[in-house]
Amino acid sequence: MKSTQNNNFDAIVIGAGFSGLYMLQRLREAGFSIRVFEANGDVGGVWYANRYPGAKCDSDSIIYNYTFSEEILQEWTWTSRFPEQAEILSYLNFVADKLDLRRDIQFNTRITSAHYDEVNKKWKIQTEDGAILSAKYFISGVGLLNAANVPNIKGLDSFKGDWYHTGKWPHEGVDFKGKRVGVIGTGSSGIQSIPIIAQEADHLTVFQRTPGYCTPARNHPYDPEFIRQTKANYSEIRNQTRHSLTGYLDQLINNRSALDDTPEEREREYQKVWERGGFAMGLTYNDLMLNPAANETIGEFIRSKISETVKDPEVAEKLKPTYLYGSKRPVLDTNYYETFNRENVSLVDVKRAPIVEITPKGIRTEEAEYELDIIVFATGFDGMTGPLFKIDIRGKEGVSLKEKWANGGHVRTYLGIANAGFPNMFMVTGPESPSALTNLPVSIEQHVEWIGDCIEYLRENGVETIEANVEAEEAWSKHCREIADKTLYSKGDSWYTGANIEGKPRGFLIYVGGVGNYRKKCDEVAAKGYEGFSLSTNRETVS
Ligand code: NA7
């Protein structure tokens, strides 16, 4: 890390995760001066912070990486099908070392505000310790999930034991041996950590509000021959993910409705995908995320698996989700349901009897008090807008991003990359881009490359500012909502819609039209001289 000697940059980027690291490399290679600010002590973003036991990614390792450098692709080798947090963090460290990125990153530095100065056409950016910097371009690489949500439960301060949030896990780890542990939350973080904590703890109590739809990950070490073939054929893999629906290699398995098959045929089809493991269950038929009756068939299949696995029928019933599959993020698991057959694990339904308070001794629900030594909050994040709102971002006339979105009645962006009223500001995987429903490195690379190309274009054409037009933004936002409303993705209560945060306005902020279509749209916008944006030189503005 180098301290800031020069306070004026072509571009300032926030975040040194997948997005910020590549943005740095992309703009540095193009000859721009750039500085990345990172609140954490090192690179990694979510993979720096989420060190809870069992943390891993649900994307196959071979596609959970950058593809822009053939050298990096050839030199790095993943060890197993699904990468664990520590391995992903090693990968990002490897990339940072290889490209010598750290010399342009300032760690342990939180950005508190970014204000657009209309007179000088610069972003004024302030750090927590009061330093003020300026840049022509302000780029957010803050990611979707860094604003940890610790629910406001009465009495937390009085708890005599220790408590942790999965998204801010201590680097030295947590010793669960001989402890009575409570985990609140059964989303991805809870479902990944519960089987591991159960093996160590004296007793584990799981406080479940809504059960997840879990399907087996079937993680396994990679075979060297598979790795050799993958490296030899990477251009084909890259091509496939970039033009796919979700940035994964999985394709639609049966191009017909789930309702076209008999129950026996469906069972066979689901079973095949279940055996394969990974995220393809939702691709078994073409209408699972479109038609509630079709969706019910996959829900029923997973519920039957829960009954088969969990020995106590009452516990099995509690673990069965009944909402639409995929309207909350489905989870890949390793021994999750099996964990509830252990003697030292109990399940508490806090939808039926909600948590009332945290006491000095543990957690009290409407029905009972549970004595605990450690509480783990696997309670998720204020997703998508949360990380942006942690910074006071203000565009023209001092209007904040928060005010803009609140005043207009809903979040709206142009392509999930730009905002009307916020010139020369870009978001990597911002709201209304495919982001959360995709294999993120694929989406991140596309955004970083688009933003890099755009900034180069502006330099080549002597453009001072670029700003999304209100009409283009409204049209994009409307389009996003319209296509989401035709699917079942937007019909659940989760961080996809903001429903997990008390008082947060609801809105489905993901473009569901697919990675390939989205790339095409972004490329068309660029090819038409940045259609939907106003570009201004010192002399004139062109819309
Ligand atoms: P999620 O998926 O948002 O899950 C959070 C869980 O915590 C979920 O089961 C919530 O229940 C539960 N929760 C939240 N607040 C409470 C309170 N107050 N009481 C009881 N239970 C609560 O977060 P994760 O960290 O697991 O995963 C986030 C993403 O990371 C995931 O989607 C992947 O993309 C990777 P609810 O469902 O709201 O009833």
XYZ file of C-alpha atoms and ligand atoms in Angstrom:
582
model
C 0.000 0.000 0.000
C 1.199 3.483 -0.819
C -0.110 6.539 0.989
C -1.875 9.181 -1.042
C 0.688 11.710 -2.270
C -1.325 12.973 -5.163
C -4.951 13.811 -4.426
C -6.190 14.163 -7.955
C -6.861 11.160 -10.162
C -8.495 10.368 -13.443
C -10.582 7.797 -11.627
C -11.332 6.775 -8.066
C -12.770 3.345 -7.446
C -14.315 2.118 -4.210
C -13.740 -1.505 -3.297
C -10.926 -3.991 -3.919
C -12.988 -7.091 -4.610
C -13.471 -8.729 -8.010
C -14.845 -5.450 -9.442
C -12.327 -2.955 -8.108
C -9.291 -5.084 -8.876
C -10.171 -5.541 -12.508
C -11.304 -1.909 -12.885
C -7.880 -0.863 -11.619
C -6.086 -3.108 -14.073
C -8.305 -2.067 -17.001
C -7.862 1.693 -16.493
C -4.224 1.510 -15.497
C -3.398 -0.393 -18.681
C -5.146 2.334 -20.669
C -2.854 4.924 -19.079
C -5.272 6.546 -16.609
C -4.258 7.531 -13.099
C -6.433 5.582 -10.743
C -6.683 4.992 -7.024
C -8.744 2.296 -5.347
C -9.980 2.778 -1.779
C -10.803 -0.217 0.345
C -12.180 -0.196 3.889
C -10.793 -3.665 4.624
C -7.149 -4.396 5.323
C -6.534 -6.226 2.064
C -8.035 -7.296 -1.258
C -10.989 -9.687 -1.562
C -14.246 -7.808 -0.942
C -16.942 -10.236 0.233
C -14.351 -13.007 0.281
C -12.230 -11.005 2.691
C -15.147 -10.478 5.064
C -17.223 -13.684 4.843
C -14.909 -16.121 6.637
C -17.597 -18.051 8.478
C -17.191 -21.833 8.687
C -18.200 -23.521 5.439
C -18.223 -20.312 3.368
C -17.937 -21.185 -0.265
C -19.190 -20.130 -3.642
C -22.081 -21.806 -5.446
C -20.514 -21.290 -8.897
C -18.235 -23.949 -10.319
C -14.647 -22.854 -9.669
C -13.589 -22.965 -13.299
C -16.008 -20.167 -14.136
C -15.609 -18.221 -10.908
C -12.593 -16.300 -12.106
C -11.405 -13.586 -14.428
C -11.040 -14.482 -18.066
C -9.333 -11.330 -19.346
C -5.811 -12.711 -18.924
C -4.788 -15.952 -20.600
C -1.698 -16.006 -18.407
C -3.726 -15.874 -15.192
C -6.093 -18.539 -16.501
C -3.205 -20.839 -17.271
C -1.260 -20.210 -14.067
C -4.094 -20.554 -11.561
C -5.528 -23.999 -10.777
C -8.669 -24.548 -8.710
C -8.632 -27.609 -6.512
C -12.320 -28.536 -6.318
C -15.669 -28.040 -8.009
C -16.891 -25.336 -5.634
C -14.282 -22.936 -4.323
C -14.048 -22.278 -0.610
C -13.667 -18.776 0.747
C -9.966 -19.243 1.566
C -9.200 -20.456 -1.944
C -11.062 -17.572 -3.589
C -9.220 -15.142 -1.363
C -5.896 -16.782 -2.346
C -6.916 -16.421 -5.980
C -7.619 -12.708 -5.617
C -4.323 -12.263 -3.784
C -2.577 -14.134 -6.586
C -4.141 -11.773 -9.144
C -3.262 -8.698 -7.089
C 0.367 -9.860 -6.796
C 0.668 -10.920 -10.405
C -0.578 -7.555 -11.695
C 1.099 -5.563 -8.939
C -2.242 -3.981 -8.080
C -1.608 -3.088 -4.445
C 0.555 -0.082 -5.263
C -2.593 1.754 -6.402
C -4.873 0.598 -3.597
C -5.253 2.358 -0.279
C -6.470 -0.145 2.319
C -8.091 0.488 5.703
C -9.655 3.585 4.217
C -13.394 3.990 4.170
C -14.897 6.513 1.774
C -17.643 8.440 3.510
C -18.806 10.746 0.737
C -18.546 11.390 -2.976
C -19.951 14.722 -4.153
C -20.054 15.978 -7.716
C -18.606 19.447 -8.160
C -20.514 20.910 -11.096
C -18.204 23.885 -11.533
C -14.996 21.910 -11.874
C -16.693 18.787 -13.246
C -14.919 16.610 -10.731
C -15.935 14.200 -8.009
C -14.824 15.278 -4.521
C -14.299 12.220 -2.451
C -13.772 12.199 1.288
C -12.262 9.479 3.438
C -13.275 8.659 6.987
C -10.142 10.318 8.335
C -10.986 13.560 6.546
C -8.723 13.422 3.461
C -10.305 14.984 0.383
C -9.497 13.679 -3.078
C -10.772 14.479 -6.493
C -11.282 12.545 -9.677
C -12.885 13.001 -13.045
C -14.565 9.595 -12.803
C -16.073 7.994 -9.733
C -16.624 4.259 -9.966
C -18.396 2.113 -7.417
C -17.078 -1.414 -7.024
C -18.788 -1.863 -3.667
C -20.581 -5.073 -4.614
C -24.076 -6.201 -3.710
C -23.676 -7.623 -0.251
C -21.422 -5.731 2.101
C -23.917 -3.959 4.351
C -24.372 -6.635 7.048
C -27.860 -6.827 8.500
C -27.877 -7.409 12.256
C -31.582 -7.284 13.079
C -32.621 -4.799 15.666
C -33.620 -7.300 18.357
C -34.188 -5.897 21.818
C -31.538 -6.778 24.388
C -28.536 -7.686 22.206
C -26.304 -5.445 24.327
C -27.245 -7.387 27.425
C -26.087 -10.761 26.048
C -23.283 -12.152 28.226
C -21.918 -14.495 25.552
C -20.275 -13.645 22.201
C -22.056 -12.856 19.003
C -20.946 -12.638 15.377
C -22.396 -11.823 11.962
C -21.373 -14.242 9.197
C -20.485 -11.337 6.922
C -17.983 -9.863 9.405
C -16.334 -12.986 10.679
C -13.224 -12.667 12.906
C -10.012 -13.570 11.104
C -8.809 -15.728 13.970
C -11.967 -17.877 13.697
C -14.403 -18.809 16.451
C -13.963 -21.783 18.773
C -17.321 -23.543 19.157
C -15.977 -26.480 21.170
C -18.082 -27.209 24.230
C -20.353 -24.257 23.488
C -24.099 -23.875 23.182
C -24.496 -22.070 19.880
C -27.532 -20.416 18.292
C -27.640 -19.600 14.584
C -30.298 -17.128 13.453
C -30.990 -17.329 9.725
C -31.218 -20.085 7.158
C -30.172 -18.441 3.888
C -26.927 -19.383 2.122
C -24.691 -18.343 5.027
C -26.713 -20.240 7.622
C -27.085 -23.330 5.439
C -23.349 -23.449 4.709
C -22.232 -22.864 8.290
C -24.781 -24.932 10.244
C -23.375 -28.395 9.304
C -19.834 -27.328 10.249
C -20.771 -25.592 13.500
C -22.861 -28.627 14.483
C -19.786 -30.859 14.277
C -17.923 -28.704 16.776
C -20.491 -27.265 19.152
C -21.810 -28.939 22.233
C -25.308 -28.022 21.117
C -26.585 -26.053 18.149
C -29.996 -24.404 18.044
C -31.097 -23.189 14.627
C -33.587 -20.312 14.664
C -35.387 -20.545 11.350
C -37.851 -17.963 10.075
C -38.139 -19.214 6.484
C -36.682 -22.518 5.319
C -34.481 -22.554 2.224
C -34.735 -24.706 -0.888
C -31.489 -26.669 -0.697
C -30.142 -28.985 -3.333
C -26.874 -30.901 -3.082
C -23.683 -29.190 -4.197
C -21.816 -32.480 -4.666
C -18.473 -30.835 -4.284
C -15.441 -32.923 -5.217
C -11.757 -32.421 -5.982
C -11.015 -31.688 -9.616
C -9.415 -34.373 -11.697
C -6.097 -33.150 -13.281
C -7.289 -34.273 -16.722
C -10.447 -32.158 -16.348
C -8.301 -29.153 -15.460
C -6.022 -29.794 -18.464
C -9.008 -29.886 -20.819
C -10.564 -26.819 -19.220
C -7.383 -24.805 -19.689
C -6.995 -26.020 -23.258
C -10.590 -25.066 -24.135
C -11.077 -21.926 -22.126
C -11.983 -19.715 -25.056
C -15.028 -21.915 -25.653
C -15.989 -21.765 -21.961
C -15.583 -17.979 -21.941
C -17.705 -17.659 -25.027
C -20.440 -19.816 -23.558
C -20.677 -18.010 -20.206
C -20.577 -14.548 -21.775
C -23.563 -15.237 -24.003
C -25.533 -17.389 -21.593
C -28.604 -16.606 -19.526
C -26.894 -16.472 -16.150
C -23.140 -16.565 -16.718
C -23.011 -20.269 -15.893
C -22.222 -23.166 -18.203
C -25.523 -24.879 -17.439
C -28.062 -24.712 -20.214
C -31.802 -25.310 -20.236
C -32.158 -29.079 -19.846
C -35.625 -29.723 -21.282
C -37.158 -27.159 -23.571
C -40.713 -27.964 -22.493
C -43.053 -27.231 -19.640
C -42.723 -29.236 -16.437
C -46.439 -29.872 -16.876
C -45.886 -31.639 -20.219
C -44.313 -34.580 -18.380
C -46.076 -37.158 -16.253
C -45.242 -37.122 -12.520
C -42.997 -40.181 -13.047
C -41.125 -38.543 -15.927
C -40.672 -35.365 -13.914
C -39.358 -37.310 -10.956
C -36.779 -38.956 -13.242
C -35.731 -35.626 -14.757
C -35.379 -33.880 -11.392
C -33.544 -36.872 -9.958
C -30.950 -36.735 -12.762
C -30.183 -33.089 -12.024
C -30.253 -33.729 -8.277
C -27.554 -36.401 -8.771
C -25.380 -34.042 -10.808
C -25.377 -31.406 -8.086
C -24.855 -27.697 -8.668
C -27.274 -25.005 -9.654
C -29.058 -26.570 -12.620
C -32.279 -27.676 -10.866
C -34.108 -24.531 -11.975
C -33.186 -25.298 -15.589
C -34.831 -28.722 -15.653
C -37.831 -27.287 -17.556
C -38.407 -24.039 -19.400
C -41.252 -22.661 -17.283
C -40.167 -23.245 -13.700
C -39.682 -19.530 -13.121
C -42.695 -18.517 -15.204
C -45.600 -20.694 -14.195
C -46.558 -21.227 -10.531
C -48.000 -24.684 -11.263
C -44.750 -25.783 -12.916
C -42.779 -24.223 -10.078
C -44.810 -26.211 -7.569
C -43.485 -29.459 -9.092
C -39.858 -28.634 -8.281
C -40.884 -27.452 -4.807
C -42.677 -30.759 -4.255
C -39.649 -32.735 -5.425
C -37.346 -30.960 -2.964
C -39.860 -31.348 -0.130
C -39.967 -35.084 -0.809
C -36.171 -35.200 -0.496
C -36.408 -33.474 2.877
C -38.858 -36.140 4.075
C -36.506 -38.876 2.853
C -33.476 -37.379 4.614
C -34.706 -36.003 7.923
C -35.660 -38.767 10.341
C -37.937 -36.802 12.681
C -41.109 -36.081 10.662
C -41.915 -32.989 12.704
C -38.495 -31.492 12.039
C -38.784 -32.451 8.369
C -42.109 -30.593 8.144
C -40.573 -27.453 9.632
C -37.716 -27.571 7.115
C -40.037 -27.658 4.109
C -40.324 -24.425 2.158
C -43.678 -23.649 0.590
C -43.002 -20.380 -1.252
C -42.134 -20.303 -4.960
C -38.814 -22.001 -5.680
C -36.282 -19.381 -6.838
C -38.187 -16.385 -5.488
C -35.570 -16.470 -2.731
C -32.063 -17.510 -3.618
C -31.925 -21.356 -3.662
C -28.918 -22.770 -1.835
C -26.426 -25.506 -2.608
C -25.802 -27.566 0.493
C -23.465 -30.156 1.867
C -25.108 -32.300 4.559
C -27.557 -29.585 5.577
C -30.673 -31.699 5.985
C -28.616 -34.592 7.430
C -27.414 -32.241 10.173
C -30.918 -32.206 11.671
C -30.565 -35.942 12.420
C -27.792 -35.163 14.909
C -28.539 -35.446 18.602
C -26.918 -32.076 19.327
C -28.981 -30.036 16.847
C -32.440 -28.581 17.373
C -34.630 -26.478 15.137
C -36.781 -23.616 16.386
C -39.459 -22.161 14.140
C -39.346 -18.425 14.771
C -42.041 -17.682 12.243
C -44.540 -19.509 14.431
C -43.089 -18.166 17.703
C -40.987 -15.089 16.867
C -37.889 -13.986 18.734
C -38.979 -11.506 21.378
C -35.634 -10.486 22.822
C -32.061 -11.372 23.475
C -31.476 -11.839 27.169
C -28.184 -11.987 29.113
C -28.448 -15.794 28.843
C -29.583 -16.297 25.268
C -32.604 -15.899 22.995
C -36.197 -15.703 24.139
C -38.988 -16.454 21.690
C -42.705 -16.173 22.342
C -42.538 -19.770 23.558
C -39.271 -20.335 25.423
C -35.852 -19.061 26.401
C -32.823 -20.800 24.848
C -29.587 -20.525 26.818
C -26.574 -19.894 24.598
C -22.862 -19.109 24.795
C -22.562 -17.874 21.220
C -25.082 -16.324 18.809
C -24.320 -16.353 15.079
C -26.315 -13.922 12.989
C -26.603 -15.443 9.524
C -29.166 -12.743 8.849
C -27.902 -11.473 5.526
C -27.371 -8.058 4.070
C -29.056 -4.871 2.998
C -28.488 -5.906 -0.601
C -27.720 -3.915 -3.717
C -28.630 -0.393 -2.591
C -27.295 -0.903 0.972
C -23.579 -0.736 0.057
C -24.173 2.396 -2.063
C -26.149 4.100 0.707
C -23.284 3.612 3.167
C -21.557 6.384 1.185
C -23.085 9.847 0.902
C -23.157 10.008 -2.893
C -24.428 13.343 -4.267
C -24.749 14.319 -7.896
C -25.907 17.556 -9.518
C -27.524 20.180 -7.276
C -26.367 18.223 -4.237
C -29.082 15.580 -4.651
C -28.105 12.294 -3.035
C -28.610 8.930 -4.698
C -30.841 7.981 -1.806
C -33.025 11.079 -2.264
C -33.175 10.619 -6.006
C -34.431 7.065 -5.697
C -36.787 7.879 -2.829
C -38.249 10.917 -4.581
C -38.886 9.111 -7.832
C -40.800 6.414 -5.988
C -38.383 3.686 -7.006
C -34.756 2.881 -7.733
C -33.897 3.636 -11.326
C -30.642 3.446 -13.235
C -29.574 3.343 -16.829
C -28.390 -0.211 -17.551
C -27.436 -0.661 -13.899
C -24.265 1.254 -14.760
C -25.185 4.936 -14.669
C -27.571 7.427 -13.069
C -29.227 10.530 -14.480
C -28.034 13.458 -12.377
C -24.699 11.790 -11.582
C -22.284 12.628 -14.408
C -19.081 10.601 -14.786
C -20.184 8.112 -12.175
C -20.324 4.400 -12.970
C -21.501 1.401 -10.970
C -20.096 -2.074 -11.480
C -23.047 -4.492 -11.196
C -25.373 -1.782 -9.939
C -29.138 -2.153 -9.392
C -31.040 -3.123 -12.565
C -28.155 -5.022 -14.086
C -28.173 -8.859 -14.182
C -25.908 -8.930 -11.081
C -27.387 -11.090 -8.339
C -28.948 -13.694 -10.616
C -25.677 -14.417 -12.390
C -22.244 -15.879 -11.932
C -20.787 -12.576 -10.811
C -17.277 -12.616 -12.312
C -18.878 -12.840 -15.772
C -21.119 -9.841 -15.069
C -18.289 -7.918 -13.432
C -15.938 -8.418 -16.377
C -18.582 -7.211 -18.784
C -19.245 -4.046 -16.767
C -15.589 -3.281 -16.162
C -14.790 -3.683 -19.848
C -17.781 -1.574 -20.890
C -16.849 1.195 -18.441
C -13.162 1.011 -19.460
C -14.051 1.248 -23.160
C -16.422 4.117 -22.429
C -13.813 6.137 -20.533
C -11.306 5.553 -23.326
C -13.898 6.706 -25.857
C -14.490 9.881 -23.848
C -10.758 10.609 -23.778
C -10.365 9.982 -27.497
C -13.288 12.235 -28.319
C -12.463 15.058 -25.958
C -15.638 14.499 -23.923
C -15.731 16.168 -20.514
C -18.826 14.546 -19.038
C -21.169 11.661 -19.709
C -24.543 11.455 -18.021
C -27.516 9.131 -18.441
C -30.619 10.845 -19.818
C -33.738 10.814 -17.656
C -35.851 9.283 -20.449
C -33.359 6.492 -21.171
C -33.129 5.716 -17.496
C -36.916 5.645 -17.031
C -37.288 3.382 -20.057
C -34.605 0.955 -18.852
C -35.998 0.822 -15.352
C -39.530 0.227 -16.667
C -38.253 -2.513 -18.978
C -36.470 -4.206 -16.036
C -39.612 -4.164 -13.928
C -41.843 -5.337 -16.765
C -39.774 -8.383 -17.608
C -39.217 -9.239 -13.943
C -42.974 -9.074 -13.360
C -43.522 -11.761 -15.980
C -41.359 -14.138 -13.949
C -41.642 -15.613 -10.486
C -38.266 -14.217 -9.361
C -39.832 -11.017 -8.171
C -42.620 -12.699 -6.213
C -40.737 -13.554 -3.024
C -39.692 -11.863 0.194
C -35.920 -11.692 0.169
C -32.946 -9.410 -0.317
C -33.760 -9.564 -4.038
C -36.714 -7.274 -3.291
C -35.503 -5.518 -0.134
C -38.142 -7.336 1.921
C -35.497 -8.570 4.380
C -34.781 -5.072 5.699
C -37.362 -3.434 7.931
C -38.774 -0.288 6.340
C -36.855 -0.669 3.050
C -38.962 0.190 0.002
C -39.742 -2.936 -2.005
C -38.492 -3.288 -5.546
C -36.991 -6.035 -7.649
C -33.667 -4.590 -8.777
C -32.285 -7.245 -11.087
C -32.444 -7.364 -14.875
C -33.729 -10.873 -15.605
C -33.360 -10.778 -19.388
C -30.084 -12.694 -19.298
C -26.378 -12.033 -19.437
C -26.126 -12.497 -23.210
C -29.032 -10.181 -24.069
C -27.813 -7.623 -21.603
C -24.315 -7.620 -23.101
C -25.869 -7.104 -26.540
C -27.890 -4.139 -25.290
C -24.861 -2.525 -23.614
C -22.753 -3.051 -26.745
C -25.469 -1.490 -28.918
C -25.619 1.544 -26.645
C -21.841 1.995 -27.003
C -21.860 1.361 -30.760
C -24.441 4.138 -31.193
C -22.091 6.652 -29.553
C -23.499 5.983 -26.068
C -27.165 6.197 -26.903
C -29.270 7.376 -23.982
C -26.426 9.400 -22.512
C -25.585 13.085 -22.898
C -21.955 13.681 -23.705
C -20.567 17.140 -23.290
C -17.317 18.647 -24.417
C -16.264 22.039 -23.091
C -18.128 23.568 -26.001
C -21.336 21.636 -26.426
C -23.601 18.886 -25.178
C -24.715 16.063 -27.452
C -27.649 13.841 -26.502
P -30.035 -14.223 3.291
O -30.138 -15.121 2.146
O -30.682 -12.881 3.210
O -30.587 -15.027 4.561
C -30.801 -14.394 5.796
C -31.539 -15.318 6.708
O -31.709 -14.681 7.962
C -32.941 -15.667 6.210
O -33.205 -16.999 6.545
C -33.821 -14.710 7.016
O -35.135 -15.149 7.170
C -33.095 -14.704 8.323
N -33.401 -13.542 9.138
C -33.126 -12.246 8.851
N -33.543 -11.446 9.866
C -34.090 -12.270 10.780
C -34.708 -12.055 12.049
N -34.858 -10.830 12.534
N -35.153 -13.130 12.715
C -35.014 -14.362 12.221
N -34.439 -14.634 11.039
C -33.987 -13.596 10.332
O -28.501 -13.942 3.690
P -27.250 -14.907 3.526
O -26.097 -14.224 4.157
O -27.569 -16.271 3.978
O -27.027 -14.982 1.979
C -26.891 -13.794 1.207
C -26.399 -14.122 -0.162
O -25.026 -14.470 -0.101
C -27.039 -15.274 -0.842
O -28.249 -14.979 -1.444
C -25.985 -15.663 -1.852
O -26.086 -14.842 -2.999
C -24.714 -15.382 -1.148
P -36.294 -14.684 6.116
O -35.990 -15.468 4.874
O -36.104 -13.199 5.904
O -37.557 -15.027 6.735
